[in-house]
CSV table of C-alpha atoms in Angstrom, one decimal:
chain,number,residue,atom,x,y,z
A,25,MET,CA,-3.3,-38.7,-12.3
A,26,ALA,CA,-5.6,-39.4,-9.5
A,27,LYS,CA,-4.7,-37.1,-6.4
A,28,ASN,CA,-3.7,-39.9,-3.8
A,29,ASP,CA,-1.0,-41.5,-6.5
A,30,VAL,CA,1.1,-38.9,-4.7
A,31,LYS,CA,1.9,-37.6,-1.2
A,32,VAL,CA,4.1,-35.9,0.3
A,33,LEU,CA,4.8,-36.3,4.1
A,34,GLY,CA,6.0,-33.1,5.6
A,35,ALA,CA,5.7,-29.9,8.2
A,36,TRP,CA,4.8,-26.7,6.5
A,37,PRO,CA,7.6,-24.8,8.6
A,38,SER,CA,10.6,-27.1,7.0
A,39,PRO,CA,12.3,-25.6,4.1
A,40,TYR,CA,13.2,-28.7,3.2
A,41,VAL,CA,9.5,-30.0,3.3
A,42,MET,CA,8.7,-26.7,0.5
A,43,ARG,CA,11.4,-28.2,-1.9
A,44,PRO,CA,9.4,-31.2,-3.5
A,45,ARG,CA,6.1,-29.0,-3.2
A,46,ILE,CA,7.4,-26.1,-5.4
A,47,ALA,CA,8.7,-28.9,-7.9
A,48,LEU,CA,5.2,-30.4,-8.1
A,49,ASN,CA,3.8,-27.2,-8.4
A,50,ILE,CA,6.1,-26.4,-11.4
A,51,LYS,CA,5.0,-29.7,-12.6
A,52,SER,CA,1.1,-28.7,-11.8
A,53,VAL,CA,0.9,-32.4,-10.6
A,54,ASN,CA,-2.0,-33.0,-7.9
A,55,TYR,CA,-0.8,-34.3,-4.7
A,56,GLU,CA,-1.8,-35.2,-1.0
A,57,PHE,CA,0.3,-33.4,1.9
A,58,LEU,CA,0.3,-35.5,5.0
A,59,GLU,CA,0.9,-33.0,7.6
A,60,GLU,CA,3.4,-34.8,10.4
A,61,THR,CA,2.5,-33.9,13.9
A,62,PHE,CA,5.5,-31.8,15.7
A,63,GLY,CA,7.3,-34.4,18.3
A,64,SER,CA,6.4,-37.7,16.7
A,65,LYS,CA,6.6,-39.3,13.9
A,66,SER,CA,3.9,-41.3,11.9
A,67,GLU,CA,3.8,-45.1,10.9
A,68,LEU,CA,3.9,-44.2,7.4
A,69,LEU,CA,6.7,-41.6,8.0
A,70,LEU,CA,9.0,-44.4,10.0
A,71,GLN,CA,7.9,-47.4,7.3
A,72,SER,CA,8.7,-44.8,4.1
A,73,ASN,CA,12.3,-43.3,5.5
A,74,LEU,CA,13.7,-46.4,7.6
A,75,VAL,CA,17.2,-45.0,7.3
A,76,HIS,CA,16.4,-41.4,8.0
A,77,LYS,CA,13.2,-41.1,9.5
A,78,LYS,CA,13.3,-37.7,8.4
A,79,ILE,CA,10.6,-35.9,6.5
A,80,PRO,CA,10.0,-34.7,3.8
A,81,VAL,CA,9.3,-38.2,1.7
A,82,LEU,CA,7.1,-38.5,-1.6
A,83,ILE,CA,5.4,-41.3,-2.2
A,84,HIS,CA,5.0,-42.1,-5.9
A,85,GLY,CA,2.2,-45.0,-6.0
A,86,ASP,CA,3.5,-47.2,-3.4
A,87,LYS,CA,7.5,-45.7,-3.9
A,88,PRO,CA,9.2,-43.9,-1.3
A,89,ILE,CA,11.5,-41.7,-2.5
A,90,CYS,CA,13.7,-39.3,0.4
A,91,GLU,CA,16.2,-36.6,0.7
A,92,SER,CA,14.8,-33.2,-0.6
A,93,MET,CA,16.8,-32.7,-3.5
A,94,ILE,CA,16.6,-36.1,-4.7
A,95,ILE,CA,12.7,-35.8,-4.8
A,96,VAL,CA,13.7,-32.7,-6.9
A,97,GLU,CA,15.6,-34.3,-9.4
A,98,TYR,CA,13.0,-37.4,-9.4
A,99,ILE,CA,10.5,-35.1,-9.8
A,100,ASP,CA,12.1,-33.4,-12.7
A,101,GLU,CA,12.7,-36.7,-14.4
A,102,VAL,CA,9.2,-38.4,-13.9
A,103,TRP,CA,7.0,-35.2,-15.1
A,104,THR,CA,8.5,-34.2,-18.5
A,105,SER,CA,5.6,-32.7,-20.2
A,106,GLY,CA,5.8,-29.9,-17.2
A,107,PRO,CA,8.4,-26.8,-17.1
A,108,SER,CA,12.0,-28.3,-16.5
A,109,ILE,CA,13.4,-27.8,-13.2
A,110,LEU,CA,17.3,-28.9,-14.1
A,111,PRO,CA,18.7,-27.4,-17.2
A,112,SER,CA,19.6,-29.3,-20.2
A,113,ASP,CA,23.8,-28.6,-20.2
A,114,PRO,CA,25.8,-31.1,-18.1
A,115,TYR,CA,28.0,-28.0,-17.1
A,116,ASP,CA,25.1,-25.6,-16.1
A,117,ARG,CA,23.6,-28.9,-14.0
A,118,ALA,CA,27.0,-29.9,-12.1
A,119,ILE,CA,27.2,-25.7,-11.2
A,120,GLN,CA,23.2,-25.6,-10.1
A,121,ARG,CA,23.7,-28.8,-7.9
A,122,PHE,CA,27.5,-27.4,-6.7
A,123,TRP,CA,26.1,-24.2,-5.2
A,124,ALA,CA,22.6,-26.3,-3.9
A,125,ALA,CA,25.0,-28.2,-1.8
A,126,TYR,CA,27.1,-25.3,-0.7
A,127,VAL,CA,23.5,-23.8,0.7
A,128,ASP,CA,22.9,-27.2,2.4
A,129,GLU,CA,26.1,-27.9,3.7
A,130,LYS,CA,27.9,-24.5,4.6
A,131,TRP,CA,25.3,-22.0,4.7
A,132,PHE,CA,22.5,-23.2,6.2
A,133,ALA,CA,24.7,-25.1,8.9
A,134,ALA,CA,26.0,-21.4,9.7
A,135,MET,CA,22.5,-20.0,9.8
A,136,LYS,CA,21.2,-22.8,12.3
A,137,GLY,CA,24.5,-22.2,14.1
A,138,LEU,CA,23.2,-18.5,14.3
A,139,ARG,CA,19.9,-19.5,15.6
A,140,SER,CA,21.4,-21.3,18.7
A,141,ALA,CA,24.8,-19.4,19.4
A,142,GLN,CA,25.3,-16.8,22.0
A,143,GLY,CA,28.0,-14.0,22.3
A,144,GLU,CA,31.3,-14.4,20.3
A,145,GLU,CA,30.2,-17.4,18.8
A,146,ARG,CA,27.0,-15.6,17.0
A,147,LYS,CA,29.1,-12.9,15.8
A,148,ALA,CA,31.3,-15.7,13.9
A,149,PHE,CA,28.5,-17.4,13.0
A,150,LEU,CA,26.9,-14.0,11.4
A,151,ASP,CA,29.9,-13.1,9.6
A,152,GLN,CA,29.8,-16.8,8.0
A,153,VAL,CA,26.1,-16.2,6.8
A,154,ILE,CA,27.1,-13.1,5.6
A,155,GLU,CA,30.3,-14.1,3.7
A,156,GLY,CA,28.1,-17.2,2.0
A,157,LEU,CA,25.4,-14.8,0.7
A,158,ALA,CA,28.0,-12.3,-1.0
A,159,LEU,CA,29.1,-15.9,-2.7
A,160,LEU,CA,25.5,-16.7,-3.5
A,161,GLU,CA,25.1,-13.1,-5.1
A,162,GLU,CA,28.3,-13.5,-7.3
A,163,ALA,CA,26.7,-17.0,-8.1
A,164,PHE,CA,23.3,-15.4,-8.7
A,165,GLY,CA,25.1,-13.1,-11.6
A,166,LYS,CA,26.9,-15.7,-13.0
A,167,CYS,CA,23.9,-18.5,-13.4
A,168,SER,CA,20.7,-15.7,-13.9
A,169,LYS,CA,22.9,-14.0,-17.2
A,170,GLY,CA,20.7,-10.8,-16.4
A,171,LYS,CA,17.3,-12.9,-16.1
A,172,ALA,CA,14.9,-13.0,-13.1
A,173,PHE,CA,16.2,-16.3,-11.4
A,174,PHE,CA,19.3,-18.9,-10.9
A,175,GLY,CA,17.8,-21.2,-13.5
A,176,ARG,CA,17.1,-17.9,-16.0
A,177,ASP,CA,13.6,-17.3,-17.6
A,178,ARG,CA,12.2,-20.1,-14.5
A,179,ILE,CA,12.5,-21.1,-11.0
A,180,GLY,CA,15.0,-23.8,-11.0
A,181,LEU,CA,17.2,-26.0,-8.9
A,182,LEU,CA,19.2,-23.5,-7.3
A,183,ASP,CA,15.8,-21.3,-6.7
A,184,ILE,CA,14.2,-24.6,-5.2
A,185,ALA,CA,17.3,-25.1,-2.7
A,186,PHE,CA,18.1,-21.6,-1.6
A,187,GLY,CA,14.4,-20.0,-1.8
A,188,SER,CA,13.4,-22.6,0.8
A,189,PHE,CA,15.1,-20.7,3.4
A,190,LEU,CA,13.6,-17.7,2.7
A,191,ALA,CA,11.1,-17.7,5.4
A,192,TRP,CA,13.8,-18.7,7.9
A,193,LEU,CA,16.2,-15.9,6.8
A,194,LYS,CA,13.0,-13.3,7.2
A,195,VAL,CA,12.9,-14.5,11.0
A,196,THR,CA,16.6,-14.8,11.9
A,197,GLU,CA,16.6,-11.0,10.5
A,198,LYS,CA,14.1,-10.3,13.0
A,199,VAL,CA,15.3,-12.2,15.9
A,200,ASN,CA,18.7,-11.4,15.5
A,201,GLY,CA,17.9,-7.3,14.5
A,202,VAL,CA,19.7,-7.9,11.4
A,203,LYS,CA,19.6,-7.4,7.8
A,204,LEU,CA,21.0,-10.4,6.0
A,205,LEU,CA,19.7,-9.6,2.1
A,206,ASP,CA,20.6,-6.0,1.8
A,207,GLU,CA,19.8,-3.6,-1.2
A,208,ALA,CA,23.5,-2.4,-1.1
A,209,LYS,CA,25.6,-5.6,-0.7
A,210,THR,CA,23.4,-8.2,-2.2
A,211,PRO,CA,21.1,-6.3,-4.5
A,212,GLY,CA,20.4,-9.3,-7.0
A,213,LEU,CA,19.5,-11.5,-4.3
A,214,VAL,CA,17.1,-8.7,-2.9
A,215,LYS,CA,15.1,-8.6,-6.4
A,216,TRP,CA,15.0,-12.7,-6.8
A,217,ALA,CA,13.9,-13.1,-3.3
A,218,GLU,CA,10.7,-11.2,-4.0
A,219,ARG,CA,10.6,-12.7,-7.3
A,220,PHE,CA,10.6,-16.2,-6.0
A,221,CYS,CA,8.2,-15.5,-3.0
A,222,ALA,CA,5.4,-14.2,-5.3
A,223,ASP,CA,6.1,-17.2,-7.8
A,224,ALA,CA,2.4,-18.8,-8.0
A,225,ALA,CA,4.5,-22.3,-7.5
A,226,VAL,CA,6.1,-20.8,-3.9
A,227,LYS,CA,3.5,-18.6,-2.9
A,228,SER,CA,0.8,-21.1,-1.5
A,229,VAL,CA,3.8,-23.3,0.1
A,230,MET,CA,6.1,-20.2,1.7
A,231,PRO,CA,5.3,-19.9,5.3
A,232,GLU,CA,4.0,-16.4,6.5
A,233,THR,CA,7.0,-14.7,8.4
A,234,GLU,CA,4.8,-13.8,11.4
A,235,LYS,CA,3.3,-17.6,11.6
A,236,LEU,CA,7.2,-18.8,10.9
A,237,LEU,CA,8.3,-16.5,14.1
A,238,GLU,CA,5.7,-18.0,16.6
A,239,PHE,CA,7.0,-21.5,15.7
A,240,SER,CA,10.3,-20.3,16.2
A,241,LYS,CA,9.4,-18.9,19.7
A,242,PHE,CA,7.8,-22.3,20.5
A,243,LEU,CA,10.8,-24.4,19.2
A,244,ALA,CA,13.2,-22.2,21.3
A,245,ALA,CA,11.0,-22.2,24.4
A,246,LYS,CA,11.0,-26.3,23.8
A,247,MET,CA,14.7,-26.5,23.2
A,248,LYS,CA,15.6,-25.1,26.5
A,249,GLY,CA,12.6,-26.8,28.3
A,250,ALA,CA,9.9,-24.4,29.2
A,251,PRO,CA,6.5,-24.9,28.5
A,252,PRO,CA,5.7,-23.8,25.1
A,253,PRO,CA,3.7,-20.1,25.3
A,254,LYS,CA,0.3,-20.0,25.1
A,255,ASN,CA,-1.2,-19.6,21.6
B,21,MET,CA,37.1,-29.0,-29.7
B,22,ALA,CA,39.9,-31.1,-28.2
B,23,ASN,CA,38.5,-32.7,-25.4
B,24,GLU,CA,40.9,-31.7,-22.6
B,25,VAL,CA,40.9,-33.2,-19.3
B,26,VAL,CA,42.5,-32.2,-15.9
B,27,LEU,CA,41.9,-33.8,-12.7
B,28,LEU,CA,43.5,-32.2,-9.6
B,29,ASP,CA,43.7,-35.2,-7.1
B,30,PHE,CA,45.6,-36.3,-3.7
B,31,TRP,CA,46.5,-40.0,-4.3
B,32,PRO,CA,44.7,-41.7,-0.8
B,33,SER,CA,41.5,-39.6,-0.9
B,34,MET,CA,38.6,-42.1,-1.7
B,35,PHE,CA,36.5,-39.0,-3.1
B,36,GLY,CA,39.3,-38.4,-5.8
B,37,MET,CA,39.4,-42.1,-6.5
B,38,ARG,CA,35.6,-42.2,-7.2
B,39,VAL,CA,36.5,-39.4,-10.2
B,40,ARG,CA,39.5,-41.9,-11.3
B,41,ILE,CA,36.9,-45.1,-11.5
B,42,ALA,CA,34.5,-43.0,-13.6
B,43,LEU,CA,37.0,-41.7,-16.0
B,44,ALA,CA,38.4,-45.7,-16.6
B,45,GLU,CA,35.3,-47.0,-17.0
B,46,LYS,CA,34.2,-44.5,-19.5
B,47,GLY,CA,37.6,-44.6,-21.0
B,48,ILE,CA,38.7,-41.0,-21.0
B,49,LYS,CA,41.9,-39.7,-21.0
B,50,TYR,CA,42.9,-37.3,-18.4
B,51,GLU,CA,46.2,-35.1,-17.0
B,52,TYR,CA,46.6,-36.2,-13.7
B,53,LYS,CA,47.8,-33.8,-11.3
B,54,GLU,CA,49.3,-34.7,-7.7
B,55,GLU,CA,48.3,-32.1,-4.8
B,56,ASP,CA,50.6,-31.3,-2.1
B,57,LEU,CA,47.3,-30.2,0.2
B,58,LYS,CA,49.7,-28.7,2.7
B,59,ASN,CA,50.6,-26.4,0.1
B,60,LYS,CA,47.7,-26.1,-2.4
B,61,SER,CA,48.4,-25.0,-6.1
B,62,PRO,CA,47.5,-21.4,-7.5
B,63,LEU,CA,45.7,-23.7,-9.8
B,64,LEU,CA,43.2,-25.5,-7.1
B,65,LEU,CA,42.8,-22.3,-5.4
B,66,GLU,CA,41.8,-20.9,-8.8
B,67,MET,CA,39.4,-23.4,-10.1
B,68,ASN,CA,37.8,-24.3,-6.3
B,69,PRO,CA,37.6,-20.7,-4.4
B,70,ILE,CA,34.9,-21.9,-2.5
B,71,ASN,CA,35.8,-25.1,-0.9
B,72,LYS,CA,39.8,-25.1,-1.8
B,73,LYS,CA,39.6,-29.1,-1.8
B,74,ILE,CA,40.0,-32.1,-4.4
B,75,PRO,CA,39.0,-33.4,-6.2
B,76,VAL,CA,38.6,-30.8,-9.2
B,77,LEU,CA,37.7,-32.0,-12.8
B,78,ILE,CA,38.6,-29.2,-15.1
B,79,HIS,CA,36.8,-29.9,-18.3
B,80,ASN,CA,38.5,-27.3,-21.3
B,81,GLY,CA,39.4,-24.9,-18.8
B,82,LYS,CA,36.1,-25.2,-16.8
B,83,PRO,CA,36.1,-27.0,-13.2
B,84,VAL,CA,33.6,-29.1,-11.9
B,85,CYS,CA,34.0,-29.7,-7.8
B,86,GLU,CA,32.4,-32.1,-5.5
B,87,SER,CA,33.4,-35.7,-6.3
B,88,LEU,CA,29.8,-37.1,-6.9
B,89,ILE,CA,28.8,-33.9,-8.6
B,90,ILE,CA,31.9,-34.8,-10.9
B,91,VAL,CA,30.7,-38.1,-11.4
B,92,GLN,CA,27.2,-37.4,-12.7
B,93,TYR,CA,28.8,-34.9,-14.8
B,94,ILE,CA,30.9,-37.0,-16.6
B,95,ASP,CA,27.9,-39.8,-16.5
B,96,GLU,CA,26.2,-36.9,-18.5
B,97,VAL,CA,28.7,-35.8,-20.9
B,98,TRP,CA,30.2,-39.0,-21.9
B,99,ASN,CA,27.2,-40.6,-22.3
B,100,ASP,CA,27.9,-43.1,-25.2
B,101,LYS,CA,29.1,-45.9,-22.9
B,102,SER,CA,29.2,-47.6,-19.3
B,103,PRO,CA,26.4,-45.8,-17.7
B,104,LEU,CA,27.0,-45.2,-14.4
B,105,LEU,CA,23.9,-44.4,-12.7
B,106,PRO,CA,20.3,-46.1,-14.2
B,107,SER,CA,17.6,-44.8,-16.9
B,108,GLU,CA,14.7,-45.6,-15.1
B,109,PRO,CA,14.1,-42.2,-12.3
B,110,TYR,CA,13.2,-44.0,-9.3
B,111,GLN,CA,16.2,-46.2,-9.5
B,112,ARG,CA,18.3,-43.2,-10.0
B,113,ALA,CA,17.0,-41.8,-7.0
B,114,GLN,CA,17.6,-45.1,-5.3
B,115,ALA,CA,21.2,-44.9,-6.8
B,116,ARG,CA,21.7,-41.0,-5.7
B,117,PHE,CA,19.8,-41.8,-2.1
B,118,TRP,CA,22.4,-44.3,-1.1
B,119,ALA,CA,25.7,-42.6,-2.4
B,120,ASP,CA,24.5,-39.4,-0.6
B,121,PHE,CA,24.3,-42.1,2.5
B,122,VAL,CA,28.0,-42.9,2.1
B,123,ASP,CA,28.9,-39.3,1.8
B,124,LYS,CA,26.8,-38.2,5.0
B,125,LYS,CA,27.8,-41.0,7.4
B,126,VAL,CA,30.9,-43.7,6.4
B,127,TYR,CA,33.4,-40.9,6.2
B,128,GLY,CA,32.6,-39.2,9.7
B,129,ALA,CA,32.3,-42.6,11.6
B,130,SER,CA,35.6,-43.9,9.8
B,131,ARG,CA,37.3,-40.8,10.7
B,132,LYS,CA,36.5,-41.9,14.6
B,133,VAL,CA,37.8,-44.8,14.1
B,134,TRP,CA,41.4,-43.8,13.1
B,135,SER,CA,41.4,-40.4,14.8
B,136,THR,CA,40.4,-41.0,17.9
B,137,THR,CA,41.0,-43.3,21.2
B,138,GLY,CA,39.1,-44.5,23.8
B,139,GLU,CA,35.4,-44.1,24.6
B,140,GLU,CA,35.3,-41.8,21.2
B,141,GLU,CA,37.1,-44.4,19.3
B,142,GLU,CA,34.6,-47.0,20.9
B,143,ALA,CA,31.4,-45.2,19.8
B,144,GLY,CA,33.4,-44.6,16.1
B,145,LYS,CA,33.7,-48.4,15.9
B,146,LYS,CA,29.8,-48.9,16.8
B,147,GLU,CA,28.5,-46.6,14.8
B,148,PHE,CA,31.1,-47.3,11.8
B,149,PHE,CA,29.7,-51.4,12.0
B,150,GLU,CA,26.0,-49.9,12.2
B,151,ILE,CA,26.4,-48.0,8.9
B,152,LEU,CA,28.3,-50.7,7.1
B,153,LYS,CA,25.1,-53.0,8.4
B,154,THR,CA,23.0,-51.2,7.1
B,155,LEU,CA,24.8,-50.8,3.4
B,156,GLU,CA,24.7,-55.1,3.9
B,157,VAL,CA,21.0,-55.1,4.2
B,158,GLU,CA,20.8,-52.8,0.8
B,159,LEU,CA,23.1,-54.8,-0.7
B,160,GLY,CA,21.3,-57.9,0.3
B,161,ASP,CA,21.9,-60.8,-2.1
B,162,LYS,CA,22.7,-58.5,-5.5
B,163,PRO,CA,26.1,-59.1,-7.1
B,164,TYR,CA,26.2,-55.0,-6.7
B,165,PHE,CA,24.4,-52.4,-5.3
B,166,GLY,CA,23.6,-51.4,-8.8
B,167,GLY,CA,21.9,-54.6,-9.3
B,168,GLU,CA,23.6,-56.8,-11.8
B,169,THR,CA,26.3,-54.3,-13.0
B,170,PHE,CA,28.8,-51.9,-11.1
B,171,GLY,CA,27.2,-48.8,-10.8
B,172,TYR,CA,27.0,-45.3,-9.0
B,173,VAL,CA,26.7,-46.8,-5.0
B,174,ASP,CA,29.1,-49.1,-5.7
B,175,LEU,CA,31.3,-46.5,-6.9
B,176,SER,CA,31.0,-44.3,-4.5
B,177,PHE,CA,31.8,-46.5,-1.4
B,178,ILE,CA,34.3,-48.9,-2.9
B,179,THR,CA,37.0,-46.3,-2.9
B,180,PHE,CA,36.9,-47.0,1.3
B,181,TYR,CA,38.1,-49.9,1.0
B,182,SER,CA,41.5,-49.2,0.4
B,183,TRP,CA,41.2,-47.4,3.8
B,184,PHE,CA,39.9,-50.7,5.3
B,185,HIS,CA,43.3,-52.1,5.9
B,186,ALA,CA,44.5,-48.8,8.2
B,187,TYR,CA,41.1,-49.2,9.9
B,188,GLU,CA,41.5,-52.4,11.4
B,189,VAL,CA,44.8,-52.0,12.3
B,190,LEU,CA,44.7,-48.4,13.7
B,191,GLY,CA,41.0,-49.3,15.4
B,192,ASN,CA,42.0,-53.2,16.3
B,193,ILE,CA,38.4,-53.8,14.5
B,194,ASN,CA,38.0,-56.9,11.8
B,195,ILE,CA,35.6,-55.8,9.2
B,196,GLU,CA,35.2,-59.4,7.3
B,197,ALA,CA,34.4,-60.9,10.5
B,198,GLU,CA,31.4,-58.0,11.4
B,199,CYS,CA,30.2,-57.8,7.7
B,200,PRO,CA,31.6,-60.7,5.4
B,201,LYS,CA,28.8,-59.4,2.6
B,202,ILE,CA,30.6,-56.2,2.3
B,203,ILE,CA,34.2,-57.8,2.0
B,204,ALA,CA,32.9,-60.2,-0.8
B,205,TRP,CA,31.4,-57.4,-2.7
B,206,ALA,CA,34.7,-55.5,-2.1
B,207,LYS,CA,36.4,-58.3,-3.8
B,208,ARG,CA,33.9,-58.7,-6.6
B,209,CYS,CA,34.3,-55.2,-7.5
B,210,LEU,CA,38.1,-55.4,-7.4
B,211,GLN,CA,38.2,-57.7,-10.2
B,212,LYS,CA,36.8,-55.1,-12.2
B,213,GLU,CA,40.2,-53.0,-14.1
B,214,SER,CA,38.8,-50.0,-13.4
B,215,VAL,CA,38.5,-50.4,-9.8
B,216,ALA,CA,41.8,-52.5,-9.3
B,217,LYS,CA,43.9,-50.2,-11.4
B,218,THR,CA,42.6,-46.9,-9.3
B,219,LEU,CA,42.4,-48.3,-5.5
B,220,PRO,CA,45.8,-47.3,-4.2
B,221,ASP,CA,47.6,-50.1,-2.3
B,222,GLN,CA,46.4,-51.0,1.1
B,223,LYS,CA,49.6,-50.8,2.9
B,224,LYS,CA,50.7,-47.3,1.5
B,225,VAL,CA,47.4,-45.9,2.7
B,226,TYR,CA,48.1,-47.7,6.0
B,227,GLU,CA,51.3,-45.9,6.5
B,228,PHE,CA,49.7,-42.3,5.2
B,229,VAL,CA,46.8,-42.7,7.7
B,230,ALA,CA,49.1,-44.0,11.0
B,231,GLN,CA,51.5,-40.6,10.0
B,232,MET,CA,47.7,-38.6,9.9
B,233,ARG,CA,46.8,-40.4,13.6
B,234,LYS,CA,49.9,-39.1,14.7
B,235,ARG,CA,48.4,-35.1,14.5
B,236,PHE,CA,45.7,-36.2,16.8
B,237,VAL,CA,46.7,-38.7,19.1
B,238,SER,CA,49.9,-39.4,21.0
B,239,GLU,CA,51.1,-42.5,21.5
């Protein structure tokens, strides 16, 4: 398939953008990555995602598909010759989808809260994040059944959904001076995170922690209204 | 193994109604258990310890949570009749997108209409109509969001119709005047037995919502 038949509109720091890229890598699909400029939205983005005007957008031929997890399921359904991203059993699929939704709606919401909160509020968000990780550790045990990933032998839907947040998790650990993934409390997740980040489908799209940390400082300064630090 | 299906639900929940419609579409026999949300049953807390919310589908003892996840599960297990999602991947992605849009936008905006007053309520009403108009554009001239037949997006949104009367009275709005296509679509959906038998009486819902409103607004 021609490379420019598949395009991903996105930006390198976004965990949501990582998701379709990992999925396409798993399927060995060549694609063109169109990087959006921070602070402005291209015409192509605005036309492809009229409703939300957000990245990522997958453009397959001339058809846009929006919302990261919907894109991942689409990729799994279209490119069937590659390894499966969702399990075949309907109950297992429901469990993977449930936890992916939990990560997006509950856990990452607490992570975002932690990044911007002060004082007492910060402690409350930190507790929520750590509580969430304990739940995910338990879920990992149940889903992996002793294997490497939530998807068992291979990276699956939930690995992609949760793993895409690992770079931001590492940045949050540095900025807050806390350990979120802990060998003592979440040993399963610690090892899983190493395996996930080292996987061939993930390595090329996972931002380096230092680079993301710099970007995070840039973002924080921008939000406060101060001029961004010089690179 | 016998197919044992139990649904933990709460009669006015538009999320629970989605599951009831899906089960009716597929002709699945199930046991309905009404939850008192002020006094949640041990079974609910055991089956959904993370969110502690209804609906929960319990299939042969195993729980499935989150209404749209449950609907997709039902569609995948009972795949011999009445498909709810389209079979073509791009159309499936579109169906998922619009059901997700309904989930992310309609409930939040509609809640402002019935549970707030003053400026917040006015802002909520404006947002609510913007969202409904976006859905009207997506519906276009099709009889259903799914095209010629009732499908996943129709199912995810029609359940809110049972609350429209409550929104209209409590928010002092006229939905048919602003979004006539949505009302025409809703009435078309109501001609389906699975929908007509599932959606509760609008007046009963209004009484329920009016009671709830008292917790937020003193009038």
